[in-house]
């Protein structure tokens, strides 16, 4: 776990740097089987200039540091409805970049994890926070676990290949 409040691929956080700098500081002796890269709704107001390049550099660094790990990308979960244009662009960009690598991509937006019906039970709107509530974090964790289980049962295709193998 290496989260920093308010950070993204482009945007430094409240109390730490953006994704790329944090990835560079990770312990290369770790041997994770699975890495979940989540984000980056905090980049929604940064614009698209340089975004895909920052994502690509961060992902290149992560896969070089942990070459034997399976990397799954978890896109942004909307903090407000309707989903804003910046958040939707990030979701599209991450999905396309993950697909180009043959990486699994989980899109809370495309899978409608947060709807008008469950918004107030998932998102804490008090004091303008618009972050998941305690119950919202539990709900999102359950959705991630279910998505990972579903992906684990799916065939894996390497980017650029036509062969499929069981993961």
PDB file of C-alpha atoms in Angstrom, residues 9 36-41 51 59 72-78 87 90-92 94-95 104-110 113 140 144:
ATOM      1  CA  UNK A   9      -0.042  10.288 -12.128  1.00  0.00           C
ATOM      2  CA  UNK A  36      -3.263  -3.224  -8.122  1.00  0.00           C
ATOM      3  CA  UNK A  37      -2.633   0.244  -9.504  1.00  0.00           C
ATOM      4  CA  UNK A  38      -5.613   2.398  -8.566  1.00  0.00           C
ATOM      5  CA  UNK A  39      -6.313   5.892  -9.778  1.00  0.00           C
ATOM      6  CA  UNK A  40      -6.270   8.539 -10.683  1.00  0.00           C
ATOM      7  CA  UNK A  41      -9.349  10.632 -10.149  1.00  0.00           C
ATOM      8  CA  UNK A  51      -1.302  12.355 -18.815  1.00  0.00           C
ATOM      9  CA  UNK A  59       3.602   1.645 -15.465  1.00  0.00           C
ATOM     10  CA  UNK A  72      -4.161  -4.973 -12.583  1.00  0.00           C
ATOM     11  CA  UNK A  73      -5.302  -1.407 -13.159  1.00  0.00           C
ATOM     12  CA  UNK A  74      -8.304  -0.177 -11.181  1.00  0.00           C
ATOM     13  CA  UNK A  75      -9.779   2.934 -12.708  1.00  0.00           C
ATOM     14  CA  UNK A  76     -11.364   5.851 -10.920  1.00  0.00           C
ATOM     15  CA  UNK A  77     -14.562   5.385  -8.971  1.00  0.00           C
ATOM     16  CA  UNK A  78     -16.748   8.444  -9.466  1.00  0.00           C
ATOM     17  CA  UNK A  87     -12.955  11.474 -14.758  1.00  0.00           C
ATOM     18  CA  UNK A  90      -9.123   9.215 -17.324  1.00  0.00           C
ATOM     19  CA  UNK A  91     -11.198   6.026 -17.331  1.00  0.00           C
ATOM     20  CA  UNK A  92     -10.979   5.807 -21.127  1.00  0.00           C
ATOM     21  CA  UNK A  94      -6.403   3.988 -18.533  1.00  0.00           C
ATOM     22  CA  UNK A  95      -8.582   1.341 -20.188  1.00  0.00           C
ATOM     23  CA  UNK A 104      -6.502  -6.342 -16.855  1.00  0.00           C
ATOM     24  CA  UNK A 105      -8.499  -3.164 -16.372  1.00  0.00           C
ATOM     25  CA  UNK A 106     -11.335  -2.786 -13.897  1.00  0.00           C
ATOM     26  CA  UNK A 107     -13.607   0.174 -14.565  1.00  0.00           C
ATOM     27  CA  UNK A 108     -15.936   1.125 -11.702  1.00  0.00           C
ATOM     28  CA  UNK A 109     -17.505   3.612 -14.138  1.00  0.00           C
ATOM     29  CA  UNK A 110     -18.224   1.142 -16.952  1.00  0.00           C
ATOM     30  CA  UNK A 113     -20.470   0.475  -9.232  1.00  0.00           C
ATOM     31  CA  UNK A 140     -15.773  -0.941  -3.125  1.00  0.00           C
ATOM     32  CA  UNK A 144     -12.724  -5.183  -6.363  1.00  0.00           C
TER      33      UNK A 144
END
